[in-house]
Coordinates of C-alpha atoms in Angstrom, one line a residue:
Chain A
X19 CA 80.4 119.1 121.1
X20 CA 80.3 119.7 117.7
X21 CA 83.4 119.9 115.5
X22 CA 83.8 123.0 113.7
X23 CA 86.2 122.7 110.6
X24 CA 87.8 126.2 109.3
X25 CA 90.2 124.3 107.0
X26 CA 88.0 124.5 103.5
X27 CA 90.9 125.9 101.8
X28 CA 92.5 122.4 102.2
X29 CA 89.4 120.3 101.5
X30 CA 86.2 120.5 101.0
X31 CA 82.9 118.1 101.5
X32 CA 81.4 116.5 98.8
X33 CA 77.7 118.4 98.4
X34 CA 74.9 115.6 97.9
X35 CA 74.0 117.2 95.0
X36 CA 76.9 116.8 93.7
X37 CA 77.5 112.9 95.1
X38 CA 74.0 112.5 93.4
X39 CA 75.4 113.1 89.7
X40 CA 77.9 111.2 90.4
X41 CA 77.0 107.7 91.8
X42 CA 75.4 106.5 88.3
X43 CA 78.8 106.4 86.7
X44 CA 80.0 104.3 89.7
X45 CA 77.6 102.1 90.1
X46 CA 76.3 101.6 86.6
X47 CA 77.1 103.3 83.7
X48 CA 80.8 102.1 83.5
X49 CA 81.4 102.5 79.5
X50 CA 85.0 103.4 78.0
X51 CA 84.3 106.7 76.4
X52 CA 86.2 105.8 73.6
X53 CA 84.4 102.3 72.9
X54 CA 81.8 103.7 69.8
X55 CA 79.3 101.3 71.1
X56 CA 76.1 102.3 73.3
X57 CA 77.4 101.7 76.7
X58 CA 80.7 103.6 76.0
X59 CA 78.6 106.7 74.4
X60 CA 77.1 106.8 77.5
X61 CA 79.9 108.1 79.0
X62 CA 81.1 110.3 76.7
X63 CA 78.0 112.1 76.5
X64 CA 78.2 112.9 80.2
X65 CA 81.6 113.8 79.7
X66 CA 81.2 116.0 77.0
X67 CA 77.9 117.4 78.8
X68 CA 80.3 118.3 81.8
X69 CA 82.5 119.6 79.6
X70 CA 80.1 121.9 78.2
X71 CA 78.8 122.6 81.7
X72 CA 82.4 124.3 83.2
X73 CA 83.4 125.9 79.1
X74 CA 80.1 128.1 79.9
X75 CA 80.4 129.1 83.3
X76 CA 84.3 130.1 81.7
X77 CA 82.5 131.4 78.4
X78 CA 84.8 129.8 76.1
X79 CA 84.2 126.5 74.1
X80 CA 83.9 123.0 75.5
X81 CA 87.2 122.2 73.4
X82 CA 89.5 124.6 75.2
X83 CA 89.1 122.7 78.2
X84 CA 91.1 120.0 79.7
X85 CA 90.1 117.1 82.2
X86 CA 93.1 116.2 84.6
X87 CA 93.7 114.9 87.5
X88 CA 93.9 117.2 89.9
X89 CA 94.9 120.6 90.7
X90 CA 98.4 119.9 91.0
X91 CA 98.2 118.1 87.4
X92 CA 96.6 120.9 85.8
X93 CA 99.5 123.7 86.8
X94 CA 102.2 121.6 85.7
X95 CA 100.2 120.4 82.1
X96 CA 100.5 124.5 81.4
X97 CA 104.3 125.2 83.0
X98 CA 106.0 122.2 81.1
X99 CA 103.5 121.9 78.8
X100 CA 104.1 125.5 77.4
X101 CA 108.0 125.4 78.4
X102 CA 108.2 122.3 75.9
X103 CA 105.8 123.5 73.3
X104 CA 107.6 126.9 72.8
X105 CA 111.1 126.2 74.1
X106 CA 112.9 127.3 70.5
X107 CA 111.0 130.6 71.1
X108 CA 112.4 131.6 74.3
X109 CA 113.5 130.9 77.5
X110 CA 112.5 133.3 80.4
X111 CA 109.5 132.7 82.6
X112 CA 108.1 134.7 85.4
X113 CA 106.2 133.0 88.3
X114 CA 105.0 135.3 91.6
X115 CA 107.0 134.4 95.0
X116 CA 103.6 133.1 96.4
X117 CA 102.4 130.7 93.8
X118 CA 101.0 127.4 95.0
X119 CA 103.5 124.7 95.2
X120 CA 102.4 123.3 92.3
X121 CA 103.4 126.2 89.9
X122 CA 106.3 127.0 92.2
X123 CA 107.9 123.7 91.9
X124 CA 107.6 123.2 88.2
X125 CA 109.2 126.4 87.8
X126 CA 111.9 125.6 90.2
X127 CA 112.3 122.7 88.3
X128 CA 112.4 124.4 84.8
X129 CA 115.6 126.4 86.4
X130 CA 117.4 123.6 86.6
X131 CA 117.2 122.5 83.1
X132 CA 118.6 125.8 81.9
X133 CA 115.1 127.7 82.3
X134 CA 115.6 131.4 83.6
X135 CA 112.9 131.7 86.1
X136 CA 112.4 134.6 87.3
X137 CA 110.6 134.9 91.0
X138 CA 107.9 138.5 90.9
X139 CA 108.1 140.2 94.0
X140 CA 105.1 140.9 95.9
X141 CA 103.9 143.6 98.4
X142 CA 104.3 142.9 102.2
X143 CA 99.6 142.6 101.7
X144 CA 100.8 139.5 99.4
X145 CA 100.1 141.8 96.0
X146 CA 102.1 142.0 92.7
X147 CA 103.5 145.4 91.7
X148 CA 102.3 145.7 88.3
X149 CA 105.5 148.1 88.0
X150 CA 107.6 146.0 88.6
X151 CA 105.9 143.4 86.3
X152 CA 106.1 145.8 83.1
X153 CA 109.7 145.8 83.7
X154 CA 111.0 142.2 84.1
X155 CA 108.9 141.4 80.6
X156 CA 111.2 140.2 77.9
X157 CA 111.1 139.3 74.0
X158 CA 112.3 136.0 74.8
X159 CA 109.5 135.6 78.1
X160 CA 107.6 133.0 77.1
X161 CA 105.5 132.4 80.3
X162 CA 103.8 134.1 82.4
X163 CA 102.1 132.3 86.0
X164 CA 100.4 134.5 88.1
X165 CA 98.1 132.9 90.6
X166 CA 94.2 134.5 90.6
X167 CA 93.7 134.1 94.8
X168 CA 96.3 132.4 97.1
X169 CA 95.6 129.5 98.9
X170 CA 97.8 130.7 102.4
X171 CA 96.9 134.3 102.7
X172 CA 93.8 134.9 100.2
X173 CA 95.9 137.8 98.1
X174 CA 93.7 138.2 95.6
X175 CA 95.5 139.8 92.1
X176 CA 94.4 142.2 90.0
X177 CA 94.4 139.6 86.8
X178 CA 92.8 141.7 84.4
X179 CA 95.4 144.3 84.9
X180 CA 98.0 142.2 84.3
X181 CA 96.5 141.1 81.0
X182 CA 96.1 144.4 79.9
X183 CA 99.6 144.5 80.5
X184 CA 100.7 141.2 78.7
X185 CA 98.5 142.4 76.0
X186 CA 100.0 145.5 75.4
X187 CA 103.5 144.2 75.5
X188 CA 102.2 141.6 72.7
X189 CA 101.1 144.3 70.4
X190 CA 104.5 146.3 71.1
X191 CA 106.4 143.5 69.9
X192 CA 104.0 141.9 67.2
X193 CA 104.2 138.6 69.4
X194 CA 102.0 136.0 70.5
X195 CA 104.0 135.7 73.7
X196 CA 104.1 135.9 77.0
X197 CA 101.4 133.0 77.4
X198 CA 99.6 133.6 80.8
X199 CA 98.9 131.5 82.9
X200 CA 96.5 131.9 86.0
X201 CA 96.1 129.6 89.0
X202 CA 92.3 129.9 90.0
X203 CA 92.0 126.9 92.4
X204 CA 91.1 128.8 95.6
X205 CA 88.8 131.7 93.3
X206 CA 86.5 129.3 91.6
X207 CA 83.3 129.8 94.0
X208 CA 84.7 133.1 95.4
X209 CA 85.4 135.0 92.1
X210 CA 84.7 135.9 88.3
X211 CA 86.0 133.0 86.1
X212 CA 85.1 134.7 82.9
X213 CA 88.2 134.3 80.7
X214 CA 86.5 137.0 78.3
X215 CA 86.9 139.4 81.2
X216 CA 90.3 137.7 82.9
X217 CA 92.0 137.4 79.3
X218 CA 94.6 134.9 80.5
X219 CA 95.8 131.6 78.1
X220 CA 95.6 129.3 80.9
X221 CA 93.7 128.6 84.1
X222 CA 93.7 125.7 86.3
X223 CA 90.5 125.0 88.2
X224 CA 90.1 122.1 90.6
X225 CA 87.5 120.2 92.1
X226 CA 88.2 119.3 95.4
X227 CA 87.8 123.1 96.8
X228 CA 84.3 123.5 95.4
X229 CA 82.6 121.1 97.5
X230 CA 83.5 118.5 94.8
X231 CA 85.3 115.6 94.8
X232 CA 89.0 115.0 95.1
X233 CA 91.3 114.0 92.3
X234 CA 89.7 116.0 89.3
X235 CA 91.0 119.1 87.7
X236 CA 91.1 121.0 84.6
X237 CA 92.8 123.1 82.6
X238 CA 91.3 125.7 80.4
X239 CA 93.8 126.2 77.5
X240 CA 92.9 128.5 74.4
X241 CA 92.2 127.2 71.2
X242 CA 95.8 129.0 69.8
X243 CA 98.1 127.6 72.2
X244 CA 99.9 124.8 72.4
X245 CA 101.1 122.5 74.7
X246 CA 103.4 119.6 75.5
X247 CA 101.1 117.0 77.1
X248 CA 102.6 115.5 80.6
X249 CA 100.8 112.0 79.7
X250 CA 100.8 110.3 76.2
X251 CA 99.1 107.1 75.6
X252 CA 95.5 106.7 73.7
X253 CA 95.0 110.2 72.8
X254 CA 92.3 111.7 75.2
X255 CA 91.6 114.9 76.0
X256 CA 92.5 116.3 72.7
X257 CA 95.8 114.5 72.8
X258 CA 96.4 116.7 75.6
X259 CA 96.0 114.0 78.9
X260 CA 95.5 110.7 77.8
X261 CA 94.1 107.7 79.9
X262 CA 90.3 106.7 80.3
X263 CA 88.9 109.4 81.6
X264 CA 87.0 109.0 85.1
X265 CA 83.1 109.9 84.6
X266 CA 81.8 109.7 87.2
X267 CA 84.6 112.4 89.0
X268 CA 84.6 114.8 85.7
X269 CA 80.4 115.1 86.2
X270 CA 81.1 115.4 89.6
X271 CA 83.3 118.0 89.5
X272 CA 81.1 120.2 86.9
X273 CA 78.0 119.6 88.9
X274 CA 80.5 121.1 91.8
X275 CA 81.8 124.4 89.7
X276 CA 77.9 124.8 88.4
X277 CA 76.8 124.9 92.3
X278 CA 79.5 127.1 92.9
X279 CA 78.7 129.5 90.2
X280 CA 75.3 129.5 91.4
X281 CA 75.5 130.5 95.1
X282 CA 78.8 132.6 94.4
X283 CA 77.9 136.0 95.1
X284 CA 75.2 135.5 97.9
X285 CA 77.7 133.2 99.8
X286 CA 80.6 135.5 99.1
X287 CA 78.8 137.9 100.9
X288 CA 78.1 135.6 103.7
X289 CA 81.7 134.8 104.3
X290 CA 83.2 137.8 103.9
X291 CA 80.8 139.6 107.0
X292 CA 81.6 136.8 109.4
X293 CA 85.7 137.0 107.9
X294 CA 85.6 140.4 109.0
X295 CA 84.1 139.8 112.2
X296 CA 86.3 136.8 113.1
X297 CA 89.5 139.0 112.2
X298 CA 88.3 142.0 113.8
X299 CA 87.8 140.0 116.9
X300 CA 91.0 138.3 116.7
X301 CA 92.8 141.2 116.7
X302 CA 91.2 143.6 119.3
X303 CA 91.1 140.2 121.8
X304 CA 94.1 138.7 121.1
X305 CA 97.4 141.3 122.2
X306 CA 100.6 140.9 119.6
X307 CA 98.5 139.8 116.5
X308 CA 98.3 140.3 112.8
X309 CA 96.4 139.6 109.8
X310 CA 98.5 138.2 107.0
X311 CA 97.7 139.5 103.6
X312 CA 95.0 142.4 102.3
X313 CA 92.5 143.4 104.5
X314 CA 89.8 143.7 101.7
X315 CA 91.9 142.3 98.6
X316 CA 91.2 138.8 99.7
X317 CA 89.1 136.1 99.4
X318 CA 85.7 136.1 101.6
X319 CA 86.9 132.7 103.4
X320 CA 90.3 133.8 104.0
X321 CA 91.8 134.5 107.7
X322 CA 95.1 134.5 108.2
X323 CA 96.5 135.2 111.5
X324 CA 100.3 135.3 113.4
X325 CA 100.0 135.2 116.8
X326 CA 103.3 136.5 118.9
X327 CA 105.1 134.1 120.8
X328 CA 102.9 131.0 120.3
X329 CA 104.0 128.6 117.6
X330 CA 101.7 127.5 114.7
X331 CA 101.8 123.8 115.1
X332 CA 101.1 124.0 118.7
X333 CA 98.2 126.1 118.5
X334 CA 96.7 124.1 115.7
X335 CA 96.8 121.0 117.8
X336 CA 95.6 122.2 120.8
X337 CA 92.9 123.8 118.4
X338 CA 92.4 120.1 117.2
X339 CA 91.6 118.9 120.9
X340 CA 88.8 121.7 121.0
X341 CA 87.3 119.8 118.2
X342 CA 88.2 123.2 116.1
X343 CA 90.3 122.7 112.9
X344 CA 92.8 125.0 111.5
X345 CA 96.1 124.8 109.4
X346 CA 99.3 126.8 109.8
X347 CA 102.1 127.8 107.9
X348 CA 104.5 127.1 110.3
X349 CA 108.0 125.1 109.5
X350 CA 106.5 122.3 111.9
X351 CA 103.8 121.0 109.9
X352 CA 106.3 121.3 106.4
X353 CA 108.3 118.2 105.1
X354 CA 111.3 120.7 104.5
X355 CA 111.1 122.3 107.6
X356 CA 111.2 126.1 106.0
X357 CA 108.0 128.0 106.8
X358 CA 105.6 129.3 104.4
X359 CA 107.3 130.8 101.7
X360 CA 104.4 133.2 100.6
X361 CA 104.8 134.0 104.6
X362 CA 107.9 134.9 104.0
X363 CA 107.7 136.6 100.7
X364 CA 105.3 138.9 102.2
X365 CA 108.4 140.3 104.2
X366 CA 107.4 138.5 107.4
X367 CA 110.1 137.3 109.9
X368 CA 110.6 133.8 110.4
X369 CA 109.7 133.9 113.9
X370 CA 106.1 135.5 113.0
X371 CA 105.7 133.1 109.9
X372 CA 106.1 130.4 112.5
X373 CA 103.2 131.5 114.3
X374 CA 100.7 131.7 111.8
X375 CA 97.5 130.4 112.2
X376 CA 94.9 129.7 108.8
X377 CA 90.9 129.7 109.3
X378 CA 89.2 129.0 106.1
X379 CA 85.0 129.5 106.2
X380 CA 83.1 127.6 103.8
X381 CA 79.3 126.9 103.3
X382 CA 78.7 124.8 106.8
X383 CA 80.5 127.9 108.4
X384 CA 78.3 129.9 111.0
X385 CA 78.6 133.1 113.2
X386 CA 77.9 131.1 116.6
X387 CA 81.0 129.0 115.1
X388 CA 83.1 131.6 114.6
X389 CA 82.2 132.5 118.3
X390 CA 83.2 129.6 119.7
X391 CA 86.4 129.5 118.4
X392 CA 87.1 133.3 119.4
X393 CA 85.9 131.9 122.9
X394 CA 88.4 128.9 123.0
X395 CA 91.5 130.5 121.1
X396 CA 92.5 133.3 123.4
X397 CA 92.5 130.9 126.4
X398 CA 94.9 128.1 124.3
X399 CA 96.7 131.4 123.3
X400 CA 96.9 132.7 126.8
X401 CA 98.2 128.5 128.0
X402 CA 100.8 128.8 125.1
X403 CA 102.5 132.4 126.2
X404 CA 102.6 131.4 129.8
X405 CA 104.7 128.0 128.8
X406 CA 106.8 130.4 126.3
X407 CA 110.3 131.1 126.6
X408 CA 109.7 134.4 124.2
X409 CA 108.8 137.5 126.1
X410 CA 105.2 138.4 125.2
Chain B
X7 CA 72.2 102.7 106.7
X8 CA 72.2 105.3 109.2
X9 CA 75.5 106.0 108.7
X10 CA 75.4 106.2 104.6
X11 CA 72.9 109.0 105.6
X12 CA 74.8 110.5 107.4
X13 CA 77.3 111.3 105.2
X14 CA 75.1 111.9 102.0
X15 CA 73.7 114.6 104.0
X16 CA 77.2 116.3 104.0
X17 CA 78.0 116.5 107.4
X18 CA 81.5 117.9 107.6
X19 CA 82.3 115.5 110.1
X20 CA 80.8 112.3 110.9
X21 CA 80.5 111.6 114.8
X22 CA 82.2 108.1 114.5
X23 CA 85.0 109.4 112.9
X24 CA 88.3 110.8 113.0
X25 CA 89.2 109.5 116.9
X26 CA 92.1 110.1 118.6
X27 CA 94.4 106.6 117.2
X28 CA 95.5 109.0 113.9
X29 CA 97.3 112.1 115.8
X30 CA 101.2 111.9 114.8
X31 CA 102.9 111.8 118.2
X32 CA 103.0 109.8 120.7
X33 CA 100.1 109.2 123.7
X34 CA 103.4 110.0 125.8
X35 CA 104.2 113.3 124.1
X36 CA 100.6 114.3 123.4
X37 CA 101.0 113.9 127.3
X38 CA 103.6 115.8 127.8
X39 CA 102.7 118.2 125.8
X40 CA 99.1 119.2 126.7
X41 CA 100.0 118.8 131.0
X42 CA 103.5 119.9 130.4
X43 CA 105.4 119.2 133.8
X44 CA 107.7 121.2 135.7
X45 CA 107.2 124.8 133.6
X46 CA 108.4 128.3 135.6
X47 CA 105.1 130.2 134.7
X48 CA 107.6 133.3 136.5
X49 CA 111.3 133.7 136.9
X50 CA 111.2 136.8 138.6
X51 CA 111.7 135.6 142.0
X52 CA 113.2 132.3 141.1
X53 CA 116.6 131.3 142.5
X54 CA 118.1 129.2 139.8
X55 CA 121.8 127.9 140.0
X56 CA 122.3 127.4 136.3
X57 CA 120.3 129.4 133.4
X58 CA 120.6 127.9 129.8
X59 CA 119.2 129.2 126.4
X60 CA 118.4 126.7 123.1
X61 CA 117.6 127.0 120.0
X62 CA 116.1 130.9 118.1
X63 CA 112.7 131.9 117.0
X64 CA 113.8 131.9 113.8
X65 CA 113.9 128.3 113.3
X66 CA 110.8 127.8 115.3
X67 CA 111.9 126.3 118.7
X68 CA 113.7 127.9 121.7
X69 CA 113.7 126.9 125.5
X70 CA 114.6 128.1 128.5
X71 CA 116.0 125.8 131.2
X72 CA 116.6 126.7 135.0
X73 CA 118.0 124.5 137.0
X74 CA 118.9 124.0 141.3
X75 CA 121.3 121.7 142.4
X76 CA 122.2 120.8 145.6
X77 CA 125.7 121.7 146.3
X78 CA 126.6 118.5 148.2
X79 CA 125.3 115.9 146.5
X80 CA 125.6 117.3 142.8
X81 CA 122.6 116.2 142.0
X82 CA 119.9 118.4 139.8
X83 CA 117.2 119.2 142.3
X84 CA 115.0 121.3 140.2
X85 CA 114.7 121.2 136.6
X86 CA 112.0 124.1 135.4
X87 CA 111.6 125.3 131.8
X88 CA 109.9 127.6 129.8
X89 CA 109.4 126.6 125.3
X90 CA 108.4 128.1 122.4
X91 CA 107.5 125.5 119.4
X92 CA 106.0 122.9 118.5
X93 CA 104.1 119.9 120.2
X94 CA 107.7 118.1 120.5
X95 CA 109.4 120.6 121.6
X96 CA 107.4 121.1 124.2
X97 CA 106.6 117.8 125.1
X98 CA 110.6 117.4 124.8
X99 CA 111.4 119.8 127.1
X100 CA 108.8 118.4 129.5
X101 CA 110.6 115.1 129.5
X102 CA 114.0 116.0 129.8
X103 CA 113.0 118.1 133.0
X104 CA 111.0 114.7 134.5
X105 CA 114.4 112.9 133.2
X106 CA 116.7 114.8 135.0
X107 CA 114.9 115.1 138.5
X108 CA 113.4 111.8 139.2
X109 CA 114.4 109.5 141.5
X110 CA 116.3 112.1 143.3
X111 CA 117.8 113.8 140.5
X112 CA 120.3 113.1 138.2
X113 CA 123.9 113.6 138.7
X114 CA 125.3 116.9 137.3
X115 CA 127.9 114.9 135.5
X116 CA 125.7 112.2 133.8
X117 CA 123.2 115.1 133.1
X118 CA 126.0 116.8 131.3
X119 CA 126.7 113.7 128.9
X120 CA 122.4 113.3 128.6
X121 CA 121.7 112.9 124.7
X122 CA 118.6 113.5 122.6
X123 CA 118.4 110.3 121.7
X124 CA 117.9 109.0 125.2
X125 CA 114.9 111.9 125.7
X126 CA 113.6 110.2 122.2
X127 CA 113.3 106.6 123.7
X128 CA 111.2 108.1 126.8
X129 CA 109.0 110.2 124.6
X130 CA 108.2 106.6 122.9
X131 CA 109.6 108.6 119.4
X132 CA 109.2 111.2 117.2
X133 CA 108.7 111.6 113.4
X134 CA 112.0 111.3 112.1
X135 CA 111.9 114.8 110.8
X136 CA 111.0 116.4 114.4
X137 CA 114.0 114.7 115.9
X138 CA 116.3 117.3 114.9
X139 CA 114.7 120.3 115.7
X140 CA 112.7 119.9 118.4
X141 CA 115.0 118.0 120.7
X142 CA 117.0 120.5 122.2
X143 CA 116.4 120.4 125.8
X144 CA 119.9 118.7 126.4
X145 CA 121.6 121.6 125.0
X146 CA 119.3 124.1 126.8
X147 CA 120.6 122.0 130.0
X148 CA 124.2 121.6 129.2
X149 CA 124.0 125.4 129.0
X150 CA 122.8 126.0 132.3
X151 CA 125.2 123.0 134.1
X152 CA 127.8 125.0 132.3
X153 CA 126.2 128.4 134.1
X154 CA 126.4 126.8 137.4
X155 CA 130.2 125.8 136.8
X156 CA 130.9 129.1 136.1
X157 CA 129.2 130.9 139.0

């Protein structure tokens, strides 16, 4: 039986293209980039070739961008980073109720140095109301996070709105500020990451979700803004990240986004026919069900499902002895117990955020997988309800 | 060499690995909880002596416990149950119901005074963070010993 794994949004493969560019720089080429002798301008010319690789794919220049180490890394080098940097200038900052952890956290943790944070509603389809967003912007706002496509329920935002808002604000006020800041971990392969059309200060990319590998990030910062770096030591990146920077991960991961680029649009197509068939199937097959987030505002991998009565963690690992692969947003499978807070900022009740159910398609994806699972999940869905104390 | 193939080719998921030896419960929950024992698929017609209710949706696990018990003995002759949640709170459940009926059932009295931690041991443990939640099968059957007194 082969194992069908709908949990790309977590992780995905490494593609042997990518594993190809990479293996030189772990098996030979080894140099320091810094060292100004042959073996370490090796290295730096690969470096600074990746670099140029991801700043054109962005259409910005190679020194607006910023190697870290991850995802994670990357949203907290622009939240503390700009917090620090501009702190004399104000101290409001506005982050959506469903960013990523990563953003949400360093906000969180902002508040309780005497940040004011304040938390952007969003529509019960997981979208911002740009309304509302023109009126919690303040002269002293300094910050801006809004995430580009979200990692639970797909929500995709309208960005370029939103700029056009920040901008116009800016010009009201003959200020450089609010600096925005966009999240585009899950959108890189699904969606346009031209910052000449986004407009944003920021973005985070990361590799591990583009069929790259784990433990590489970057952060694409323009040339005018400053930041507070998270890490000091020899100076790398700019000043902006130091410690020797890992080749053979930062040509890995531009090898990754350049693949990415490339099949974007035929493979967003792909995924989102067989998304719409998978959730249209869930949802006429499977009674008391609902589809978490926008129906066509969402990213083409995205299906996000509560299923009355049955419990997220249960379903996932009875899922898992299928050999079928899933994730939930379900309290069960947290460390702090609390379901999915974008679940929850959507406006759903606990006891439907507890039994929500996350498929995410990728590129080894296919329909007579997708019919599998809708063969096997309504009979582990059926076994769950009967053992249920909730009426169904 | 086979194997470095293999994975070079990208398969999403080599055959030789991720086996069983990494889930996070239990083989004695994972039991429990995929050939859960004594459930009441339907109550409709089912006599019970005691009913008792644990736990909400809202935090993710409830149960439903029914219990029998024989009048002259006072010992639990039936324990039948019915969970929503997780894998341990199902598997829980499951226990505390095999717990409570074996070896001819347990005594109303000690059953009253049976704690989580014991249903913990027999489960063979739980993530530490599970234990709080999930084990609420004692309370579901306190509940319905308490039902029984008052009928």
């Amino acid at each position: 039986m082969k194992p069908i794994y709908l949990d790309y949004a977590a992780a995905t493969y490494i593609d042997p293209r990518v594993l190809k560019k990479m293996v030189p720089y772990l098996k030979g080429n080894f140099g320091n980039p810094s060292s100004l002798h042959l073996i370490g301008r090796n290295t730096k010319t690969a470096i600074e070739g990746a670099r140029s690789v991801i700043a054109g794919i962005l259409n910005v220049e190679p020194s607006e961008i910023i190697f870290t180490g991850s995802g994670t890394e990357s949203d907290n080098l622009a939240i503390f980073g700009v917090a620090k940097a501009y702190k004399s200038f104000g101290n409001h900052i506005i982050v959506s109720k469903i960013e990523h952890k990563a953003v949400f956290e360093a906000a969180k943790k902002l508040g309780k140095e005497g940040f004011e944070i304040t938390y952007l509603d969003v529509d019960s389809k997981g979208l911002i109301k740009l309304s509302e967003f023109k009126k919690i912007l303040r002269k002293d706002t300094i910050l801006v996070s809004i995430m580009y496509a979200n990692n639970e329920i797909g929500a995709v935002q309208p960005i370029t709105k939103i700029s056009k808002i920040i901008r116009n604000f800016r010009k009201k006020h003959n200020s450089i500020f609010p600096i925005f800041h966009t999240d585009a971990c899950q959108a890189a392969g699904a969606l346009d990451l031209k910052i000449n059309k986004l407009e944003t200060d920021l973005m985070t990319l990361n590799s591990s979700k583009i069929y790259g590998p784990k433990g590489i990030g970057c952060l694409y910062k323009a040339e005018k803004i400053k930041l507070e770096p998270l890490i000091v030591g020899g100076g790398q990146e700019n000043g902006m990240r130091a410690g020797t920077e890992n080749t053979a991960l930062i040509v890995g991961f531009a090898e990754a986004l350049k693949l990415a680029e490339k099949l974007r649009v035929k493979e967003s197509r792909r995924l989102k026919k067989l998304r719409d068939y998978f959730i249209k199937r869930i949802l006429k097959e499977i009674s008391n069900s609902r589809l978490n987030g926008h129906l066509i505002k969402r990213l083409p991998n995205n299906v996000n499902v509560s299923i009355g009565g049955v419990e997220g963690e249960s379903l996932m690992l009875m899922l898992d002895r299928e050999g079928i692969f899933a994730s939930t947003g379900s309290a069960c499978t947290s460390e702090s117990l609390e379901p999915s807070h974008v679940l929850l900022a959507i406006g759903l009740l606990s006891e439907m955020a507890h039994c929500s159910l996350r498929f995410t398609l990728g590129r080894k994806t296919t329909k007579s997988d997708i019919d599998r699972v809708l063969k096997i999940l309504p009979k582990i869905v059926y076994k769950l309800r009967k053992i249920s104390s909730i009426k169904r | 060499m086979k194997k470095k193939d293999k994975i070079i080719k990208g398969d999403v998921v080599p055959d030789d690995k991720y086996k069983e030896e990494s889930w996070v419960y239990s083989e004695i929950v994972k039991d429990h909880f995929f050939n859960p024992r004594n459930v009441l698929l339907d109550d409709t017609y089912y006599k019970a002596d005691g009913i008792g209710v644990a736990g909400s949706p809202a935090c993710g696990d409830m149960m439903t416990v029914w219990i029998k018990i024989d009048s002259k003995t006072q010992k639990i002759k039936e324990c039948k149950w019915r969970t929503f949640g997780c894998a341990s709170a199902i598997a829980s459940t499951s226990m505390m119901s095999v717990m409570v009926t074996e070896n001819g059932g347990m005594d109303v009295k000690k059953a009253m005074h049976l704690k989580p931690q014991q249903i913990l041991e027999r489960l063979g443990g739980l993530p530490d963070r599970k234990f709080h939640c999930s084990v609420l099968g004692d309370i579901a059957l306190r509940e319905a010993i308490d039902n029984y007194f008052q009928k």
